[in-house]
Coordinates of C-alpha atoms in Angstrom, one line a residue:
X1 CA -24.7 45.2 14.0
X2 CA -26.9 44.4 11.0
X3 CA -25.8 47.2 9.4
X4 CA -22.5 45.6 9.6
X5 CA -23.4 42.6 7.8
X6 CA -25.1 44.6 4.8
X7 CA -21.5 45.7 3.9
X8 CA -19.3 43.8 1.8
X9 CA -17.6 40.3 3.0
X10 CA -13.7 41.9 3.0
X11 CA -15.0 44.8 5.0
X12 CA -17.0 42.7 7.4
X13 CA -13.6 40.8 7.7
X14 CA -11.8 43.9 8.5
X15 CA -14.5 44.5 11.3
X16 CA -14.4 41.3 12.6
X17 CA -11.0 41.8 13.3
X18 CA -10.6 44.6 14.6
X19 CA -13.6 44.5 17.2
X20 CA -12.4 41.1 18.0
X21 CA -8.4 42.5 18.6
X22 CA -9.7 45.4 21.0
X23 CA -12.7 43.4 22.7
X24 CA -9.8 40.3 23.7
X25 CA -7.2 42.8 24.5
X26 CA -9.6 44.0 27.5
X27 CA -10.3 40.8 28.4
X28 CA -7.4 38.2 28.5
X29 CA -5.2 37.2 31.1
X30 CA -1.4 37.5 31.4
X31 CA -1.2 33.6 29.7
X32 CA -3.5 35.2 26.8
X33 CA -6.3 32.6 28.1
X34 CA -9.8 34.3 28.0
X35 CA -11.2 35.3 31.5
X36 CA -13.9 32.9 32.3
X37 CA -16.5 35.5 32.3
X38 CA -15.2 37.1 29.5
X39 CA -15.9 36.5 26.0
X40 CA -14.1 34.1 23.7
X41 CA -12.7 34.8 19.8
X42 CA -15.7 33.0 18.8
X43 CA -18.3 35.1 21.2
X44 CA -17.2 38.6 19.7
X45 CA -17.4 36.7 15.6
X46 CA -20.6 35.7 17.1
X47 CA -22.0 38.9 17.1
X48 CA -20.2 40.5 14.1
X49 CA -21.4 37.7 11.6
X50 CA -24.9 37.0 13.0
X51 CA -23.9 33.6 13.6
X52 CA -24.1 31.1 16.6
X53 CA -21.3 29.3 18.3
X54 CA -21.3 25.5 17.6
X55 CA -19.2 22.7 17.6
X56 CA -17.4 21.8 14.3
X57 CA -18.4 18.7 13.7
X58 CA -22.3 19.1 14.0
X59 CA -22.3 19.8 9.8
X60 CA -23.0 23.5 9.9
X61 CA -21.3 25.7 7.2
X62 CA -19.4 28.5 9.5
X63 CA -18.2 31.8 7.7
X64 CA -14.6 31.2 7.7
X65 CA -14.7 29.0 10.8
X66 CA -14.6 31.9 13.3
X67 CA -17.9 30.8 15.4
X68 CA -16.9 27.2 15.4
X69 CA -15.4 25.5 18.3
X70 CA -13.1 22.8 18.3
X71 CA -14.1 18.9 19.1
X72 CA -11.7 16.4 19.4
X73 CA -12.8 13.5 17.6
X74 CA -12.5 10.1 18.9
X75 CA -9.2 8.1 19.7
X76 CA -7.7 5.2 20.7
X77 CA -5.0 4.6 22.9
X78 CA -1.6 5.1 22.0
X79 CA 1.6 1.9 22.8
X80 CA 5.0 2.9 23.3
X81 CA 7.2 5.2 26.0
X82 CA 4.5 7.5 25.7
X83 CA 1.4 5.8 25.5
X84 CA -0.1 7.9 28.3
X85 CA -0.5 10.9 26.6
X86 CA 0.1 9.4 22.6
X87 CA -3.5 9.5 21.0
X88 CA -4.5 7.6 17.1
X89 CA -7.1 8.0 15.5
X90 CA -9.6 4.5 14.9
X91 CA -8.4 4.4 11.3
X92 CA -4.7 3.4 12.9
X93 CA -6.6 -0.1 12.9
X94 CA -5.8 -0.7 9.4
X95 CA -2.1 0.2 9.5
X96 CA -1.2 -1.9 12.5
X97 CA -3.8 -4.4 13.3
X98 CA -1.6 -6.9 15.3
X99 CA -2.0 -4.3 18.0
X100 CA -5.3 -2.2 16.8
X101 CA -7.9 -4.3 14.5
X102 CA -11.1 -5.5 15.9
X103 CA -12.9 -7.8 13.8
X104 CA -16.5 -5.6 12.0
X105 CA -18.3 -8.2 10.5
X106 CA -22.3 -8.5 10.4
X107 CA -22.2 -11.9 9.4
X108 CA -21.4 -14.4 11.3
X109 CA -20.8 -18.3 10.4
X110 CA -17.5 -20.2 9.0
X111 CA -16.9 -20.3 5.4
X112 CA -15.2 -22.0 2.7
X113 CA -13.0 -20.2 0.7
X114 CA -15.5 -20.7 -2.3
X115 CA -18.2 -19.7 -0.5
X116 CA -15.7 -16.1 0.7
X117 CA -15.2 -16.1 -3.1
X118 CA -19.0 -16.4 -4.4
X119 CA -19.9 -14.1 -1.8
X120 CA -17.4 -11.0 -2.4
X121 CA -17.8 -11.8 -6.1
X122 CA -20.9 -9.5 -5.3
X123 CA -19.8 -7.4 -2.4
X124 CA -16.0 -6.5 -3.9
X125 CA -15.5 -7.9 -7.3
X126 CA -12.4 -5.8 -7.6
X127 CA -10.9 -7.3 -5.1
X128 CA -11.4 -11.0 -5.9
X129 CA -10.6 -10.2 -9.3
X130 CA -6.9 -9.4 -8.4
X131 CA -6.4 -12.3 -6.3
X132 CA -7.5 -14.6 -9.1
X133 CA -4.4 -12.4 -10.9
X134 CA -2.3 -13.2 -8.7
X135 CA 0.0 -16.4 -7.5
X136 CA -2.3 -16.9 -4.6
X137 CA -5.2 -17.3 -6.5
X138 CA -3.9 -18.3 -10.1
X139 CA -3.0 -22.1 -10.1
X140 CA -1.3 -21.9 -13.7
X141 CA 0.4 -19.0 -12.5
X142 CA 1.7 -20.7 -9.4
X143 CA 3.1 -23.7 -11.7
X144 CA 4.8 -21.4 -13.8
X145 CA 6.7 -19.4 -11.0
X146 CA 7.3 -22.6 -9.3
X147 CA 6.7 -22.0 -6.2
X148 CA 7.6 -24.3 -3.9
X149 CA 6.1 -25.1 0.0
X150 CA 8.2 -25.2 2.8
X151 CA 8.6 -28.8 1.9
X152 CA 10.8 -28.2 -1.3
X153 CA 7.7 -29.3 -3.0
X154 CA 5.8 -27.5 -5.6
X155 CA 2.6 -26.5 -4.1
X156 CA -0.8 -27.2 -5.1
X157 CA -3.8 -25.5 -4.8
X158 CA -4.8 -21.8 -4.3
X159 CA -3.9 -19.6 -0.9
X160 CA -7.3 -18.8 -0.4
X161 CA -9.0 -16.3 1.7
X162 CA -9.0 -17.6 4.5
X163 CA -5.4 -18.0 4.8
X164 CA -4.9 -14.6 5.2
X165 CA -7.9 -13.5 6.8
X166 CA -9.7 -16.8 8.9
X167 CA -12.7 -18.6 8.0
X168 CA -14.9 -17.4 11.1
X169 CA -16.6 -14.1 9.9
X170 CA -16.9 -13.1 13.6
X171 CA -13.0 -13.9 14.5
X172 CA -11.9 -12.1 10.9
X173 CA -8.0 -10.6 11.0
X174 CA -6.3 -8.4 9.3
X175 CA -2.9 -10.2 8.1
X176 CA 0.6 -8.5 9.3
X177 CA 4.3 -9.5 7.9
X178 CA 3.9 -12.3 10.5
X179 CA 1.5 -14.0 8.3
X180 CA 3.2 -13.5 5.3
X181 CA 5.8 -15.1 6.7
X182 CA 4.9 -18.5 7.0
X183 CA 5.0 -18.8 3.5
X184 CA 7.7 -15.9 2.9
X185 CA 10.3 -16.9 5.4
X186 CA 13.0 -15.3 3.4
X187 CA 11.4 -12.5 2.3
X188 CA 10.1 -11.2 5.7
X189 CA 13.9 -12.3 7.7
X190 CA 15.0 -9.6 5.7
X191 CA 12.5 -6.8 6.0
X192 CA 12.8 -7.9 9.5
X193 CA 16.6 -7.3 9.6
X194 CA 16.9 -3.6 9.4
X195 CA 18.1 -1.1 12.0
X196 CA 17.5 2.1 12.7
X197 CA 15.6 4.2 10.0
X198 CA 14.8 1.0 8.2
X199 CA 11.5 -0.3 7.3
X200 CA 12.0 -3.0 10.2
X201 CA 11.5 -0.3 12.4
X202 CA 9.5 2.4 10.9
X203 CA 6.4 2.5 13.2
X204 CA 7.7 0.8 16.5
X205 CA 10.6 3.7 16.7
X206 CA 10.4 6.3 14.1
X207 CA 6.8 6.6 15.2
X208 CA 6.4 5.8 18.7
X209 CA 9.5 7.5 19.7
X210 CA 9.9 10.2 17.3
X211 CA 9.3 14.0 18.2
X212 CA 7.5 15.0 14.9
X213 CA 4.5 12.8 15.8
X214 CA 4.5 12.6 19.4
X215 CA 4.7 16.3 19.9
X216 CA 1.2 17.1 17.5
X217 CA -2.0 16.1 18.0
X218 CA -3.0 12.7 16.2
X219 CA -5.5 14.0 13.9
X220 CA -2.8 16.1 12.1
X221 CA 0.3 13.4 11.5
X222 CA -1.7 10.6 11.2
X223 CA -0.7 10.3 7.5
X224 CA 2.9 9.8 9.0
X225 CA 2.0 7.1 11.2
X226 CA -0.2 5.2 8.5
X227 CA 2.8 5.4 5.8
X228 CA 5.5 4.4 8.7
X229 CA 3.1 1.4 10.2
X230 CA 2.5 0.3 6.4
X231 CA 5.9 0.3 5.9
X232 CA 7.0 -1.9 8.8
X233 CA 3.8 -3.6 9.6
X234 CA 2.5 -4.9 5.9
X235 CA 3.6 -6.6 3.1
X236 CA 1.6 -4.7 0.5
X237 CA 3.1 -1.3 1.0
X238 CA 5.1 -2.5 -1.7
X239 CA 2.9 -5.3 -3.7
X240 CA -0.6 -4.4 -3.2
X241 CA -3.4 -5.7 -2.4
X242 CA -4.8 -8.7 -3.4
X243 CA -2.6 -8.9 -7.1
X244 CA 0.4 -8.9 -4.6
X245 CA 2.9 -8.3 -7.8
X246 CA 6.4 -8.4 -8.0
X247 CA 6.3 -6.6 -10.8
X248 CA 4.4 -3.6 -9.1
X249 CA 6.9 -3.6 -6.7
X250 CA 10.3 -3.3 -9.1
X251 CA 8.5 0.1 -10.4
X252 CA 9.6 3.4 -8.7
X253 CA 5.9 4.3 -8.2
X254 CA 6.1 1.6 -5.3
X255 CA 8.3 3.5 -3.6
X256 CA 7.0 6.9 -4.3
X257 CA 3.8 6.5 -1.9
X258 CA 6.1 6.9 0.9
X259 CA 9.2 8.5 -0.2
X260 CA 8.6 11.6 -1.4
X261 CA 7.9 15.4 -0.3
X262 CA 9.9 18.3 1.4
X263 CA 11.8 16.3 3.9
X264 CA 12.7 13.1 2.3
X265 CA 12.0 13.5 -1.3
X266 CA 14.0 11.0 -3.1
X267 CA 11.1 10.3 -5.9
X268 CA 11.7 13.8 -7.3
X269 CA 15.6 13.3 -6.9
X270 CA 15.1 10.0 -8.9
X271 CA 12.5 11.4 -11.3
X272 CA 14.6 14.6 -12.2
X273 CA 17.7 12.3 -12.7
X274 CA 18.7 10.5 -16.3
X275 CA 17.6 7.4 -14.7
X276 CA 14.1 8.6 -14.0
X277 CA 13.6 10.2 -17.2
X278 CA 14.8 6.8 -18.9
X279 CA 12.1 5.4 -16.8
X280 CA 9.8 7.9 -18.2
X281 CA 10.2 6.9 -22.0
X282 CA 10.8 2.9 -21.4
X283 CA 8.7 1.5 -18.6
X284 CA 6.1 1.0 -20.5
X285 CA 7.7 -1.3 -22.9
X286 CA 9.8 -3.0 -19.8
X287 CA 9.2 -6.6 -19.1
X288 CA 8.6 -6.3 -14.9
X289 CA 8.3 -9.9 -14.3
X290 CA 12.0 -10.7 -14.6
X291 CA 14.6 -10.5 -11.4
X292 CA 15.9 -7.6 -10.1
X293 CA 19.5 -8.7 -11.4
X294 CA 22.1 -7.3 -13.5
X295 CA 21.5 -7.4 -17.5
X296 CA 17.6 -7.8 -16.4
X297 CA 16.9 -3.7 -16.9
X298 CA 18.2 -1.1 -18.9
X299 CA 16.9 1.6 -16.6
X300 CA 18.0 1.1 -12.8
X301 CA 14.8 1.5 -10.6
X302 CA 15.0 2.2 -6.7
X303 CA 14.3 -1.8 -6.1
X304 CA 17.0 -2.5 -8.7
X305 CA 19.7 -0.3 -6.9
X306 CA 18.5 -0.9 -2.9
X307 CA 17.1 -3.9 -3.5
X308 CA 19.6 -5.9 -5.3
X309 CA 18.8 -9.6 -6.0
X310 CA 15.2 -8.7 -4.0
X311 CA 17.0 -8.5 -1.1
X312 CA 14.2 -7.1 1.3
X313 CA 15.7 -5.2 3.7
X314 CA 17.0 -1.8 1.4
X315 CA 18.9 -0.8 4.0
X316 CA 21.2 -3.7 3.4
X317 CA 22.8 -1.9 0.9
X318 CA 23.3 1.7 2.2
X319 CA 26.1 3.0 3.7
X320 CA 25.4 4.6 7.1
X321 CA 22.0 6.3 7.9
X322 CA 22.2 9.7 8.9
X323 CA 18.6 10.7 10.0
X324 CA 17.8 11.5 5.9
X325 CA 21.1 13.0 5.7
X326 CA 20.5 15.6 8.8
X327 CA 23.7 14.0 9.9
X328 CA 27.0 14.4 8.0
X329 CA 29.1 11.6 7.3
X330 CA 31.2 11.5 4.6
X331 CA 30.7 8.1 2.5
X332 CA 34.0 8.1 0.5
X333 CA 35.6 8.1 3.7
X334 CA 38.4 5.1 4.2
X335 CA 36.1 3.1 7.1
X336 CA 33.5 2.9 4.4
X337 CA 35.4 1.4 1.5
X338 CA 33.9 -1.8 1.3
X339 CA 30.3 -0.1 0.7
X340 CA 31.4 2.5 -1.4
X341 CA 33.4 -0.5 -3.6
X342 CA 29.9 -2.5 -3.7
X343 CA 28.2 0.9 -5.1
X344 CA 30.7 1.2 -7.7
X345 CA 30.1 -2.4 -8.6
X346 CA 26.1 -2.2 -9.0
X347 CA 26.7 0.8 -11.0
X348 CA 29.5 -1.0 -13.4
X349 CA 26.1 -2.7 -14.7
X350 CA 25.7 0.2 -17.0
X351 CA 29.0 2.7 -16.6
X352 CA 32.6 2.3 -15.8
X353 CA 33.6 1.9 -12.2
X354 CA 35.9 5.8 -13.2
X355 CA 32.6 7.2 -14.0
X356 CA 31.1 5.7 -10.8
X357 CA 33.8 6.5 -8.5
X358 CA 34.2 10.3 -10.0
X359 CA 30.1 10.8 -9.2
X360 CA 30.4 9.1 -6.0
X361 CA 33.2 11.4 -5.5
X362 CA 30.9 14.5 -6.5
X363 CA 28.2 13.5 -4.0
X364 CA 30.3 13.6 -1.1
X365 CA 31.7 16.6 -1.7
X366 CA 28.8 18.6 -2.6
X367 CA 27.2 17.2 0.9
X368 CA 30.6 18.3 3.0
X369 CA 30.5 21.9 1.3
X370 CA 26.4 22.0 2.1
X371 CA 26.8 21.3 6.2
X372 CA 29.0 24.8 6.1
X373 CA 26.4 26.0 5.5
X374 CA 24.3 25.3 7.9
X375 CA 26.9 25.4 10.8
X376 CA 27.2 28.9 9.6
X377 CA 23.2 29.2 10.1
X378 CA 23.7 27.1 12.8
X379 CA 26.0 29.4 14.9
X380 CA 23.9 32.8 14.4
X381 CA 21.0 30.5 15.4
X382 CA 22.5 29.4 18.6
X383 CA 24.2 33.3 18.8
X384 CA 21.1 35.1 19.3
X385 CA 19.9 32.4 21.9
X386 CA 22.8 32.6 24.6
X387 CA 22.6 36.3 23.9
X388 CA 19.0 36.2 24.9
X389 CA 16.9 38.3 21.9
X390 CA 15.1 34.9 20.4
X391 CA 11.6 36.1 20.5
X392 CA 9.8 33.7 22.1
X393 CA 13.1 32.4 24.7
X394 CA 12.1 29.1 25.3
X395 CA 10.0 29.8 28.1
X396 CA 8.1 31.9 25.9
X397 CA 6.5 29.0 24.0
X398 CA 4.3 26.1 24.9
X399 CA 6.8 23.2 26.2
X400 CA 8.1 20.8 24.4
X401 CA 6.8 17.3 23.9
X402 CA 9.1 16.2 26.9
X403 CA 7.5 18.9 28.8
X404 CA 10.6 21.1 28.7
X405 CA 11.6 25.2 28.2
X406 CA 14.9 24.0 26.4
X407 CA 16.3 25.4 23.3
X408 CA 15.0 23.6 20.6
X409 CA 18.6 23.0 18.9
X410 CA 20.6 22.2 21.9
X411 CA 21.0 19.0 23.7
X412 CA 17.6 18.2 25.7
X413 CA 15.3 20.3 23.4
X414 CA 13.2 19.0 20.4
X415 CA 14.0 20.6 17.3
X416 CA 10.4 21.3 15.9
X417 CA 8.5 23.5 13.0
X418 CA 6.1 24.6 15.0
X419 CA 5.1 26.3 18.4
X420 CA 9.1 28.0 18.5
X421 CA 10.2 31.1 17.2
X422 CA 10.9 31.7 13.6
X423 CA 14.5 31.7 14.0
X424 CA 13.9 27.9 15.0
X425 CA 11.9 27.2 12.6
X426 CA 13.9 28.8 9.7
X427 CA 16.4 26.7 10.9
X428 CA 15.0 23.1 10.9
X429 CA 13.8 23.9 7.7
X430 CA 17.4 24.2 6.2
X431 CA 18.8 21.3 8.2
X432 CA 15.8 19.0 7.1
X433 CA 14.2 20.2 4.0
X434 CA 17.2 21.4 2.2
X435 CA 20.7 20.2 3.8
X436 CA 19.0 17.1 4.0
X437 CA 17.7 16.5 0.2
X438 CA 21.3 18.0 -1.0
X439 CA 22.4 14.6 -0.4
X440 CA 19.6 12.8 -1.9
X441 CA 19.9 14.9 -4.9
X442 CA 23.4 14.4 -5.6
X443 CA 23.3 10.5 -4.3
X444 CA 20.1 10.0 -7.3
X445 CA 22.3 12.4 -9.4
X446 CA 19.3 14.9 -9.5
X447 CA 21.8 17.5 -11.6
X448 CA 19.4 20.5 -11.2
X449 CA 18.1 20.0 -7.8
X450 CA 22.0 19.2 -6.8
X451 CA 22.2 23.1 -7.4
X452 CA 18.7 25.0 -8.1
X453 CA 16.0 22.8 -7.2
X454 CA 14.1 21.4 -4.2
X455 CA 16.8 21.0 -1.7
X456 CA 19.7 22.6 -3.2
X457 CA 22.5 24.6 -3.1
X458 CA 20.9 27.8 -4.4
X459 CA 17.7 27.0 -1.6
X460 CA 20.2 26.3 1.0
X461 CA 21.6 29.9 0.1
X462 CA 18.1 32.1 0.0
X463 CA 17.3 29.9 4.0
X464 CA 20.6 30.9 5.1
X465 CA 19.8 34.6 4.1
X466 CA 16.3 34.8 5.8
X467 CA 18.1 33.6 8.9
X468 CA 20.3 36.0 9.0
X469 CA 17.8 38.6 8.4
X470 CA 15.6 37.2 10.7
X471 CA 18.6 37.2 13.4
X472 CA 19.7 41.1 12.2
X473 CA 16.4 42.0 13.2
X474 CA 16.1 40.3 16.4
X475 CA 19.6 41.9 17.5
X476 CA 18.7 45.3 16.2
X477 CA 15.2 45.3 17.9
X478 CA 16.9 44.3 21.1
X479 CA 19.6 47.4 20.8
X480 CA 17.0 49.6 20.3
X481 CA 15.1 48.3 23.3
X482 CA 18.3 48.4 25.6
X483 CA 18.8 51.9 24.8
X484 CA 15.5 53.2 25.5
X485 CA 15.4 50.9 28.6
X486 CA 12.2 48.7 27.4
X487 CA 12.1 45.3 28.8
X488 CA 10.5 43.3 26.0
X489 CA 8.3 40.1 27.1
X490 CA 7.0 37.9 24.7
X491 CA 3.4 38.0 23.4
X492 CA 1.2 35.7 25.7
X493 CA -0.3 34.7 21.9
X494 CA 4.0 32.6 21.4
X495 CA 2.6 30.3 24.0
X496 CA -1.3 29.8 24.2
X497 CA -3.9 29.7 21.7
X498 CA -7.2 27.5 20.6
X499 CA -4.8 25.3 18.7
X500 CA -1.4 25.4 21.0
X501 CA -3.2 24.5 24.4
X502 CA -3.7 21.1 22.0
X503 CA 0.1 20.1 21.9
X504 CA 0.9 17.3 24.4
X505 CA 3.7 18.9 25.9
X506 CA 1.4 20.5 28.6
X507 CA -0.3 17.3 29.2
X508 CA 3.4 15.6 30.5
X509 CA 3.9 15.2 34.0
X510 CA 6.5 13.2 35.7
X511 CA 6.0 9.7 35.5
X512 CA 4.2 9.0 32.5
X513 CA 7.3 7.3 30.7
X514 CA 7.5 4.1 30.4
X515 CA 11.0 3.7 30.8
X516 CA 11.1 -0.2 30.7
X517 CA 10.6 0.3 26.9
X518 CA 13.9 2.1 26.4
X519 CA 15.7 -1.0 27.7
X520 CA 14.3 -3.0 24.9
X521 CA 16.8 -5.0 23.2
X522 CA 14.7 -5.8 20.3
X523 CA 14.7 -2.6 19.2
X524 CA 17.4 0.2 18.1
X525 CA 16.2 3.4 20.1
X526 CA 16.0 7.0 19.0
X527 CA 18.4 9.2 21.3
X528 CA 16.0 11.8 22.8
X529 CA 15.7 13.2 26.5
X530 CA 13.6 10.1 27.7
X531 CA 15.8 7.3 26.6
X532 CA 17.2 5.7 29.7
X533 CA 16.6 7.8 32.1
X534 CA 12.7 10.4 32.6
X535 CA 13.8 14.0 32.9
X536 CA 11.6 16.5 33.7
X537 CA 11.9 20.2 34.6

């Protein structure tokens, strides 16, 4: 042994490997769990590297993290259908306190907002210098905007901190759109008037009923529900934090926190367009604090085009959502003349409603020509499933979120990137990362991504290929089998591992839905194999 760890690191590697493979192949059982008394992955790198097994959050420095064992960290419990087995993290406090924020505070009296003032002057000058920037904390500025009170009156006097956050440094809270609101009635009526897909609902659906973050552990998507909850649950998403600009919030960069990356990147559909590099050369010589209006800005921004007038709800202004264009719907379509006739309109700001029409035009049939695509993809996908040589079958892999062994692409299953074969996975990709951002790239008029960027045609082309490949494979492998009279079984490693016996699908069991919460009228609700009735195989 310690002449093993006098050679070099890539042949220690190799070792480590290779006693590991041989040492776990004699010792696992049929579901690829180790034996109780038999040693783990981490006993045999143990003995290789000279190291001891620890837990990974103790601080040690583990060669390449093969004698560390995993330690859930801490959570808090989940809200929604599946609130049973749905796990955050403690940092989900910040990003939807109405349901999650405990007040922290070491001090403790009641304050004046002069006193909350002099006080974080010291403790986070940053912070009250923006909010003596802003309208709430700029008089002059107030009186210039006139802003009026929910008396018609102009108002007087600074919104101070404890408007926002209380006065009683024991009872502090963390403000929501509901507090904005009582000054912002407008405003939050129409971030509150969305539907599905909106920012009215981004959290309290897309998040608690959506497959992507239910069916992974919470330390890996909590990113997605901090963006979704700012997005539904806070009002400076958009203006931050404690400046609370308009201005910010007619930039693109607003929107760019949340909106972008392989699956719904419409900043780099915007930013590769004529519009975004206009926005390039002149934003900085833009004046920001006029109205989103027309003859306001040469350069349309996403605020100025989904946003019109500062209408707050975006979605007011789209045509149909289509799960980011996973759906196909054609837009130019007669039932949907009035919106495309309003499109035209905002777009005869700058070009002539020909020009408008022949682009709109452009868009929808670059998106109809991209979904044959992936119905082609589609059918040798679902092909080599009823013809059984998807390796792993569905009851090959670890169950689904729902707790099912159902095709991920067919009714009842949950069409997922991970834990599934590669056939699946090659296939969400195409539908979701590249079928998807075809339409965004022609709807931002995104030339080159349209055909050779991210999302496009040519991408859409190369995905199809490797599933094809990766299905010519599959069928020749199970030939070969047949003839020589093998009956393949997937590897045990398809359906358990360190990481896979994680994923809460093997934690369902029946009765852990709420199913009152899918008769919520409140709400628009996500069509998955729990809403209205709990199934369970």
């Amino acid at each position: 042994m310690l002449d093993i760890l006098k050679k070099p690191l890539s042949s220690v590697m190799g070792a480590t490997l290779a006693i590991a493979g041989v040492t776990l192949m004699a010792c696992t059982m049929g579901n690829g769990k180790a034996l109780a008394e038999g040693p783990t992955f981490q006993d045999v790198a143990s003995q290789v590297f000279g190291q001891a097994v620890g837990p990974d959050n103790d601080g040690t420095l583990y060669i390449f993290g093969l004698t560390a064992k995993y330690t859930q960290p801490e959570y808090v419990e989940g809200r929604g259908p599946y609130k049973s087995f749905l796990k955050f993290l403690p940092s989900i406090r910040w990003y939807d306190p109405e349901h999650y924020w405990t007040p922290g505070s070491q001090n403790e009296g009641v304050f004046k907002n002069e006193e909350c003032v002099l006080c974080h002057t010291v403790q986070t000058p940053t912070i009250v210098k923006d909010w003596k920037k802003s309208a709430h904390g700029n008089l002059e500025l107030r009186r210039g905007l006139g802003v009026k009170g929910k008396d018609g009156k102009p108002v007087e006097g600074t919104v101070g901190c404890d408007v926002c956050h209380g006065n009683d440094h024991q009872k502090l809270f963390m403000p929501t759109y509901k507090n904005c609101g009582e000054c912002h009635p407008k405003e939050t009526s129409e971030h509150r008037s969305g539907g599905l897909g909106s920012h009215t609902h981004a959290f309290t659906v897309n998040v608690l009923e959506f497959s992507w973050h239910v069916g992974k552990p919470a330390e890996e998507v909590a990113g997605c529900a901090e963006c979704h909850a700012i997005a539904e649950n806070r009002c400076d998403g958009c203006h931050t934090r404690h400046v609370f600009s308009p201005a910010e919030a007619r930039k693109p960069t607003a929107c760019r926190f949340c909106h972008m990356g392989i699956d719904h990147d419409e900043w780099a559909m915007y930013n590769t367009s004529i519009h975004g590099c206009l926005y390039e050369a002149e934003s900085a010589t833009m004046d920001w604090s006029k109205p989103s209006k027309k003859g306001n800005y040469r350069v349309p921004t996403c605020a100025y085009c989904h946003m019109q007038d500062g209408n707050h709800n975006p979605q007011q202004f789209g045509t149909i959502y289509s799960d980011m264009g996973m759906f196909q719907v054609d837009r130019g379509a007669p039932k949907h003349k009035a919106k495309r006739d309003a499109w035209i309109k905002k777009c005869q700001d700058c070009h002539s409603p020909r020009f408008a029409a022949d682009k709109l035009k452009e868009m929808d049939a670059g998106v109809n020509l991209s979904f044959t695509k992936w119905r082609e993809a589609a059918a040798v996908i679902v092909g080599c499933f009823l013809d059984g040589v998807v390796d792993p079958m569905p009851e090959g892999s670890p169950p689904d979120w729902y707790g099912h062994y159902t095709f991920s692409l067919l009714p009842g299953g949950d069409p997922r990137f991970y834990a599934t074969s590669n056939l699946e996975r090659l296939g969400l990709e195409m539908i979701c990362y590249l079928t998807g951002n075809v339409y965004k790239a022609y709807a931002h008029m995104s030339m080159y991504n349209q055909t050779y960027g991210n999302g496009s045609a040519f991408e859409q082309d190369r995905k199809l290929i490797e599933i094809k490949t990766e299905a010519a494979k599959l069928r020749r492998f199970a030939a070969i089998e047949k003839k020589i009279g093998l009956e393949h079984k997937s590897e045990a490693f398809w359906q358990h591992g360190e990481y896979l016996d994680l994923l809460p699908g093997w934690k369902r069991k029946p009765g852990d839905v709420d199913v009152e919460w899918f008769k919520r009228t409140d709400i628009p609700h996500r069509a998955n194999a729990d809403a209205g009735v709990e199934i369970h195989h």
